[in-house]
C-alpha cells in the first residue's frame, strides 16, 4: 500500500462533471462544457505531475494519468477547431473516468511497487532522442484514442439508424458521416505521429544498444499498430472501407497500442 492512501482520489472526482454532461438536456460548448473540461484537465494534469514528483513516474498509474491528461488536452483543441468534435465528449468522458478509476485503484493496491525503466539524461543527444520518443508516443496514443472514440461513435450511430432506435446518447453524438470523417482525420495524424515514434524508437535503440530494433513486446505491438493503421488508411482510400469494418480496425489498432504502452507497464508492475 502507498503511504498516501487517498492519492489519486481527488483527481478522479474532477473527471466526474464531464461525465455528468451526458445526462443534461440540450447544451453545447457553453460555460458548463468548458468548465467541466478545464477541471478535468487541471485535476488529471496535477495528478500526473504529483505522481512524477513523488517518484511514481515510471509505473502504470502514472502512464494512465498522462494518457488522460494528453487525451483531454487534444480533445480541447479538437473541440475548439472541429465543428462537431466536441460531441465526442459524451463517449470520451466516461472512458477517461474509467481510466482514472483504474489508475487510482491500481495505485492504492500496488502502491510503492516500482518498475526499473532506464533513465536517460536529457542533456545529451541520447536523452533528446529519448525525450522525443516519449512525447511522440504519448501524442500518438492520444490521437488513436480520439480516432477510436470517433469510430465507436460512427458504429453506434449506424446501429441506431439500422434499428431505428436512437437514444439520448446517439442524439448527442456526431452523425455517421461526421464521426467517420473525424476518425479518419485522427487516424491519418495518429499514423504519421506513430511512424515518427517508431523512427525515434529506432534512434534510441541504436544510441543505447547499437541495434536498430529490439524485438520485445512493446516494439512488436507498436509495429502491429502502425501496420493496422496503414492498412486501414489504404483500404479507406482504395476500396472505401467504412462502417463496422473500419470501426473494428481502428479499435484493433488502438488495442495494440494500449497493450504496447500501459499494458506492458501493467504486466511489469503487477504480474512480474
JSON list of N, CA and C in Angstrom, two decimals, residues 25-68:
[
{"chain": "A", "resi": 25, "resn": "UNK", "atom": "N", "xyz": [-29.97, 17.97, -20.55]},
{"chain": "A", "resi": 25, "resn": "UNK", "atom": "CA", "xyz": [-30.73, 18.22, -21.77]},
{"chain": "A", "resi": 25, "resn": "UNK", "atom": "C", "xyz": [-30.18, 19.46, -22.47]},
{"chain": "A", "resi": 26, "resn": "UNK", "atom": "N", "xyz": [-30.03, 19.36, -23.79]},
{"chain": "A", "resi": 26, "resn": "UNK", "atom": "CA", "xyz": [-29.55, 20.50, -24.55]},
{"chain": "A", "resi": 26, "resn": "UNK", "atom": "C", "xyz": [-28.09, 20.80, -24.23]},
{"chain": "A", "resi": 27, "resn": "UNK", "atom": "N", "xyz": [-27.73, 22.04, -24.37]},
{"chain": "A", "resi": 27, "resn": "UNK", "atom": "CA", "xyz": [-26.37, 22.46, -24.07]},
{"chain": "A", "resi": 27, "resn": "UNK", "atom": "C", "xyz": [-25.44, 22.22, -25.24]},
{"chain": "A", "resi": 28, "resn": "UNK", "atom": "N", "xyz": [-24.34, 22.91, -25.23]},
{"chain": "A", "resi": 28, "resn": "UNK", "atom": "CA", "xyz": [-23.34, 22.77, -26.28]},
{"chain": "A", "resi": 28, "resn": "UNK", "atom": "C", "xyz": [-22.00, 23.15, -25.71]},
{"chain": "A", "resi": 29, "resn": "UNK", "atom": "N", "xyz": [-21.24, 23.91, -26.48]},
{"chain": "A", "resi": 29, "resn": "UNK", "atom": "CA", "xyz": [-19.94, 24.38, -25.99]},
{"chain": "A", "resi": 29, "resn": "UNK", "atom": "C", "xyz": [-20.13, 25.64, -25.16]},
{"chain": "A", "resi": 30, "resn": "UNK", "atom": "N", "xyz": [-20.84, 25.48, -24.05]},
{"chain": "A", "resi": 30, "resn": "UNK", "atom": "CA", "xyz": [-21.13, 26.61, -23.18]},
{"chain": "A", "resi": 30, "resn": "UNK", "atom": "C", "xyz": [-20.17, 26.63, -22.00]},
{"chain": "A", "resi": 31, "resn": "UNK", "atom": "N", "xyz": [-20.46, 27.47, -21.01]},
{"chain": "A", "resi": 31, "resn": "UNK", "atom": "CA", "xyz": [-19.57, 27.61, -19.86]},
{"chain": "A", "resi": 31, "resn": "UNK", "atom": "C", "xyz": [-19.48, 26.33, -19.05]},
{"chain": "A", "resi": 32, "resn": "UNK", "atom": "N", "xyz": [-20.59, 25.58, -18.95]},
{"chain": "A", "resi": 32, "resn": "UNK", "atom": "CA", "xyz": [-20.56, 24.31, -18.21]},
{"chain": "A", "resi": 32, "resn": "UNK", "atom": "C", "xyz": [-19.65, 23.31, -18.92]},
{"chain": "A", "resi": 33, "resn": "UNK", "atom": "N", "xyz": [-19.71, 23.28, -20.24]},
{"chain": "A", "resi": 33, "resn": "UNK", "atom": "CA", "xyz": [-18.87, 22.38, -21.03]},
{"chain": "A", "resi": 33, "resn": "UNK", "atom": "C", "xyz": [-17.40, 22.68, -20.81]},
{"chain": "A", "resi": 34, "resn": "UNK", "atom": "N", "xyz": [-17.02, 23.95, -21.00]},
{"chain": "A", "resi": 34, "resn": "UNK", "atom": "CA", "xyz": [-15.61, 24.32, -20.85]},
{"chain": "A", "resi": 34, "resn": "UNK", "atom": "C", "xyz": [-15.14, 24.23, -19.41]},
{"chain": "A", "resi": 35, "resn": "UNK", "atom": "N", "xyz": [-16.05, 24.53, -18.47]},
{"chain": "A", "resi": 35, "resn": "UNK", "atom": "CA", "xyz": [-15.69, 24.43, -17.06]},
{"chain": "A", "resi": 35, "resn": "UNK", "atom": "C", "xyz": [-15.39, 22.99, -16.66]},
{"chain": "A", "resi": 36, "resn": "UNK", "atom": "N", "xyz": [-16.23, 22.06, -17.12]},
{"chain": "A", "resi": 36, "resn": "UNK", "atom": "CA", "xyz": [-16.01, 20.65, -16.81]},
{"chain": "A", "resi": 36, "resn": "UNK", "atom": "C", "xyz": [-14.72, 20.14, -17.44]},
{"chain": "A", "resi": 37, "resn": "UNK", "atom": "N", "xyz": [-14.46, 20.57, -18.68]},
{"chain": "A", "resi": 37, "resn": "UNK", "atom": "CA", "xyz": [-13.22, 20.18, -19.35]},
{"chain": "A", "resi": 37, "resn": "UNK", "atom": "C", "xyz": [-12.00, 20.74, -18.64]},
{"chain": "A", "resi": 38, "resn": "UNK", "atom": "N", "xyz": [-12.08, 22.03, -18.28]},
{"chain": "A", "resi": 38, "resn": "UNK", "atom": "CA", "xyz": [-10.95, 22.66, -17.60]},
{"chain": "A", "resi": 38, "resn": "UNK", "atom": "C", "xyz": [-10.64, 21.98, -16.28]},
{"chain": "A", "resi": 39, "resn": "UNK", "atom": "N", "xyz": [-11.69, 21.65, -15.53]},
{"chain": "A", "resi": 39, "resn": "UNK", "atom": "CA", "xyz": [-11.49, 20.97, -14.24]},
{"chain": "A", "resi": 39, "resn": "UNK", "atom": "C", "xyz": [-10.83, 19.61, -14.45]},
{"chain": "A", "resi": 40, "resn": "UNK", "atom": "N", "xyz": [-11.27, 18.88, -15.46]},
{"chain": "A", "resi": 40, "resn": "UNK", "atom": "CA", "xyz": [-10.70, 17.56, -15.73]},
{"chain": "A", "resi": 40, "resn": "UNK", "atom": "C", "xyz": [-9.24, 17.66, -16.14]},
{"chain": "A", "resi": 41, "resn": "UNK", "atom": "N", "xyz": [-8.90, 18.64, -16.98]},
{"chain": "A", "resi": 41, "resn": "UNK", "atom": "CA", "xyz": [-7.51, 18.81, -17.40]},
{"chain": "A", "resi": 41, "resn": "UNK", "atom": "C", "xyz": [-6.63, 19.18, -16.22]},
{"chain": "A", "resi": 42, "resn": "UNK", "atom": "N", "xyz": [-7.09, 20.12, -15.40]},
{"chain": "A", "resi": 42, "resn": "UNK", "atom": "CA", "xyz": [-6.29, 20.54, -14.25]},
{"chain": "A", "resi": 42, "resn": "UNK", "atom": "C", "xyz": [-6.12, 19.40, -13.25]},
{"chain": "A", "resi": 43, "resn": "UNK", "atom": "N", "xyz": [-7.20, 18.68, -12.97]},
{"chain": "A", "resi": 43, "resn": "UNK", "atom": "CA", "xyz": [-7.13, 17.60, -12.00]},
{"chain": "A", "resi": 43, "resn": "UNK", "atom": "C", "xyz": [-6.23, 16.47, -12.44]},
{"chain": "A", "resi": 44, "resn": "UNK", "atom": "N", "xyz": [-6.40, 16.01, -13.67]},
{"chain": "A", "resi": 44, "resn": "UNK", "atom": "CA", "xyz": [-5.58, 14.90, -14.16]},
{"chain": "A", "resi": 44, "resn": "UNK", "atom": "C", "xyz": [-4.13, 15.33, -14.36]},
{"chain": "A", "resi": 45, "resn": "UNK", "atom": "N", "xyz": [-3.93, 16.55, -14.87]},
{"chain": "A", "resi": 45, "resn": "UNK", "atom": "CA", "xyz": [-2.57, 17.05, -15.07]},
{"chain": "A", "resi": 45, "resn": "UNK", "atom": "C", "xyz": [-1.82, 17.20, -13.76]},
{"chain": "A", "resi": 46, "resn": "UNK", "atom": "N", "xyz": [-2.50, 17.75, -12.76]},
{"chain": "A", "resi": 46, "resn": "UNK", "atom": "CA", "xyz": [-1.87, 17.90, -11.44]},
{"chain": "A", "resi": 46, "resn": "UNK", "atom": "C", "xyz": [-1.53, 16.54, -10.85]},
{"chain": "A", "resi": 47, "resn": "UNK", "atom": "N", "xyz": [-2.41, 15.57, -11.08]},
{"chain": "A", "resi": 47, "resn": "UNK", "atom": "CA", "xyz": [-2.14, 14.23, -10.55]},
{"chain": "A", "resi": 47, "resn": "UNK", "atom": "C", "xyz": [-0.92, 13.60, -11.21]},
{"chain": "A", "resi": 48, "resn": "UNK", "atom": "N", "xyz": [-0.81, 13.76, -12.52]},
{"chain": "A", "resi": 48, "resn": "UNK", "atom": "CA", "xyz": [0.35, 13.22, -13.23]},
{"chain": "A", "resi": 48, "resn": "UNK", "atom": "C", "xyz": [1.64, 13.86, -12.73]},
{"chain": "A", "resi": 49, "resn": "UNK", "atom": "N", "xyz": [1.60, 15.17, -12.52]},
{"chain": "A", "resi": 49, "resn": "UNK", "atom": "CA", "xyz": [2.78, 15.89, -12.01]},
{"chain": "A", "resi": 49, "resn": "UNK", "atom": "C", "xyz": [3.14, 15.42, -10.61]},
{"chain": "A", "resi": 50, "resn": "UNK", "atom": "N", "xyz": [2.12, 15.23, -9.77]},
{"chain": "A", "resi": 50, "resn": "UNK", "atom": "CA", "xyz": [2.37, 14.78, -8.39]},
{"chain": "A", "resi": 50, "resn": "UNK", "atom": "C", "xyz": [2.95, 13.36, -8.37]},
{"chain": "A", "resi": 51, "resn": "UNK", "atom": "N", "xyz": [2.44, 12.50, -9.21]},
{"chain": "A", "resi": 51, "resn": "UNK", "atom": "CA", "xyz": [3.00, 11.15, -9.30]},
{"chain": "A", "resi": 51, "resn": "UNK", "atom": "C", "xyz": [4.48, 11.21, -9.65]},
{"chain": "A", "resi": 52, "resn": "UNK", "atom": "N", "xyz": [4.81, 12.03, -10.62]},
{"chain": "A", "resi": 52, "resn": "UNK", "atom": "CA", "xyz": [6.21, 12.16, -11.03]},
{"chain": "A", "resi": 52, "resn": "UNK", "atom": "C", "xyz": [7.05, 12.75, -9.91]},
{"chain": "A", "resi": 53, "resn": "UNK", "atom": "N", "xyz": [6.50, 13.75, -9.23]},
{"chain": "A", "resi": 53, "resn": "UNK", "atom": "CA", "xyz": [7.23, 14.42, -8.15]},
{"chain": "A", "resi": 53, "resn": "UNK", "atom": "C", "xyz": [7.55, 13.47, -7.00]},
{"chain": "A", "resi": 54, "resn": "UNK", "atom": "N", "xyz": [6.62, 12.57, -6.69]},
{"chain": "A", "resi": 54, "resn": "UNK", "atom": "CA", "xyz": [6.83, 11.66, -5.57]},
{"chain": "A", "resi": 54, "resn": "UNK", "atom": "C", "xyz": [7.49, 10.35, -5.98]},
{"chain": "A", "resi": 55, "resn": "UNK", "atom": "N", "xyz": [8.00, 10.29, -7.19]},
{"chain": "A", "resi": 55, "resn": "UNK", "atom": "CA", "xyz": [8.77, 9.13, -7.59]},
{"chain": "A", "resi": 55, "resn": "UNK", "atom": "C", "xyz": [7.99, 7.98, -8.18]},
{"chain": "A", "resi": 56, "resn": "UNK", "atom": "N", "xyz": [6.72, 8.24, -8.57]},
{"chain": "A", "resi": 56, "resn": "UNK", "atom": "CA", "xyz": [5.92, 7.19, -9.19]},
{"chain": "A", "resi": 56, "resn": "UNK", "atom": "C", "xyz": [5.81, 7.40, -10.69]},
{"chain": "A", "resi": 57, "resn": "UNK", "atom": "N", "xyz": [6.80, 8.07, -11.28]},
{"chain": "A", "resi": 57, "resn": "UNK", "atom": "CA", "xyz": [6.73, 8.45, -12.68]},
{"chain": "A", "resi": 57, "resn": "UNK", "atom": "C", "xyz": [7.13, 7.38, -13.67]},
{"chain": "A", "resi": 58, "resn": "UNK", "atom": "N", "xyz": [7.22, 6.14, -13.23]},
{"chain": "A", "resi": 58, "resn": "UNK", "atom": "CA", "xyz": [7.60, 5.07, -14.16]},
{"chain": "A", "resi": 58, "resn": "UNK", "atom": "C", "xyz": [6.61, 3.92, -14.14]},
{"chain": "A", "resi": 59, "resn": "UNK", "atom": "N", "xyz": [5.48, 4.10, -13.47]},
{"chain": "A", "resi": 59, "resn": "UNK", "atom": "CA", "xyz": [4.56, 2.99, -13.29]},
{"chain": "A", "resi": 59, "resn": "UNK", "atom": "C", "xyz": [3.28, 3.10, -14.09]},
{"chain": "A", "resi": 60, "resn": "UNK", "atom": "N", "xyz": [2.42, 2.14, -13.88]},
{"chain": "A", "resi": 60, "resn": "UNK", "atom": "CA", "xyz": [1.17, 2.01, -14.62]},
{"chain": "A", "resi": 60, "resn": "UNK", "atom": "C", "xyz": [0.21, 3.16, -14.33]},
{"chain": "A", "resi": 61, "resn": "UNK", "atom": "N", "xyz": [0.03, 3.51, -13.06]},
{"chain": "A", "resi": 61, "resn": "UNK", "atom": "CA", "xyz": [-0.90, 4.58, -12.71]},
{"chain": "A", "resi": 61, "resn": "UNK", "atom": "C", "xyz": [-0.48, 5.90, -13.33]},
{"chain": "A", "resi": 62, "resn": "UNK", "atom": "N", "xyz": [0.82, 6.19, -13.28]},
{"chain": "A", "resi": 62, "resn": "UNK", "atom": "CA", "xyz": [1.32, 7.43, -13.88]},
{"chain": "A", "resi": 62, "resn": "UNK", "atom": "C", "xyz": [1.03, 7.45, -15.38]},
{"chain": "A", "resi": 63, "resn": "UNK", "atom": "N", "xyz": [1.25, 6.33, -16.06]},
{"chain": "A", "resi": 63, "resn": "UNK", "atom": "CA", "xyz": [1.01, 6.29, -17.51]},
{"chain": "A", "resi": 63, "resn": "UNK", "atom": "C", "xyz": [-0.47, 6.53, -17.83]},
{"chain": "A", "resi": 64, "resn": "UNK", "atom": "N", "xyz": [-1.37, 6.05, -16.96]},
{"chain": "A", "resi": 64, "resn": "UNK", "atom": "CA", "xyz": [-2.80, 6.28, -17.19]},
{"chain": "A", "resi": 64, "resn": "UNK", "atom": "C", "xyz": [-3.16, 7.75, -16.99]},
{"chain": "A", "resi": 65, "resn": "UNK", "atom": "N", "xyz": [-2.60, 8.39, -15.96]},
{"chain": "A", "resi": 65, "resn": "UNK", "atom": "CA", "xyz": [-2.90, 9.81, -15.75]},
{"chain": "A", "resi": 65, "resn": "UNK", "atom": "C", "xyz": [-2.32, 10.67, -16.86]},
{"chain": "A", "resi": 66, "resn": "UNK", "atom": "N", "xyz": [-1.16, 10.30, -17.36]},
{"chain": "A", "resi": 66, "resn": "UNK", "atom": "CA", "xyz": [-0.59, 11.02, -18.51]},
{"chain": "A", "resi": 66, "resn": "UNK", "atom": "C", "xyz": [-1.48, 10.82, -19.74]},
{"chain": "A", "resi": 67, "resn": "UNK", "atom": "N", "xyz": [-1.99, 9.61, -19.92]},
{"chain": "A", "resi": 67, "resn": "UNK", "atom": "CA", "xyz": [-2.90, 9.33, -21.03]},
{"chain": "A", "resi": 67, "resn": "UNK", "atom": "C", "xyz": [-4.16, 10.17, -20.93]},
{"chain": "A", "resi": 68, "resn": "UNK", "atom": "N", "xyz": [-4.74, 10.23, -19.73]},
{"chain": "A", "resi": 68, "resn": "UNK", "atom": "CA", "xyz": [-5.95, 11.02, -19.52]},
{"chain": "A", "resi": 68, "resn": "UNK", "atom": "C", "xyz": [-5.70, 12.49, -19.83]}
]
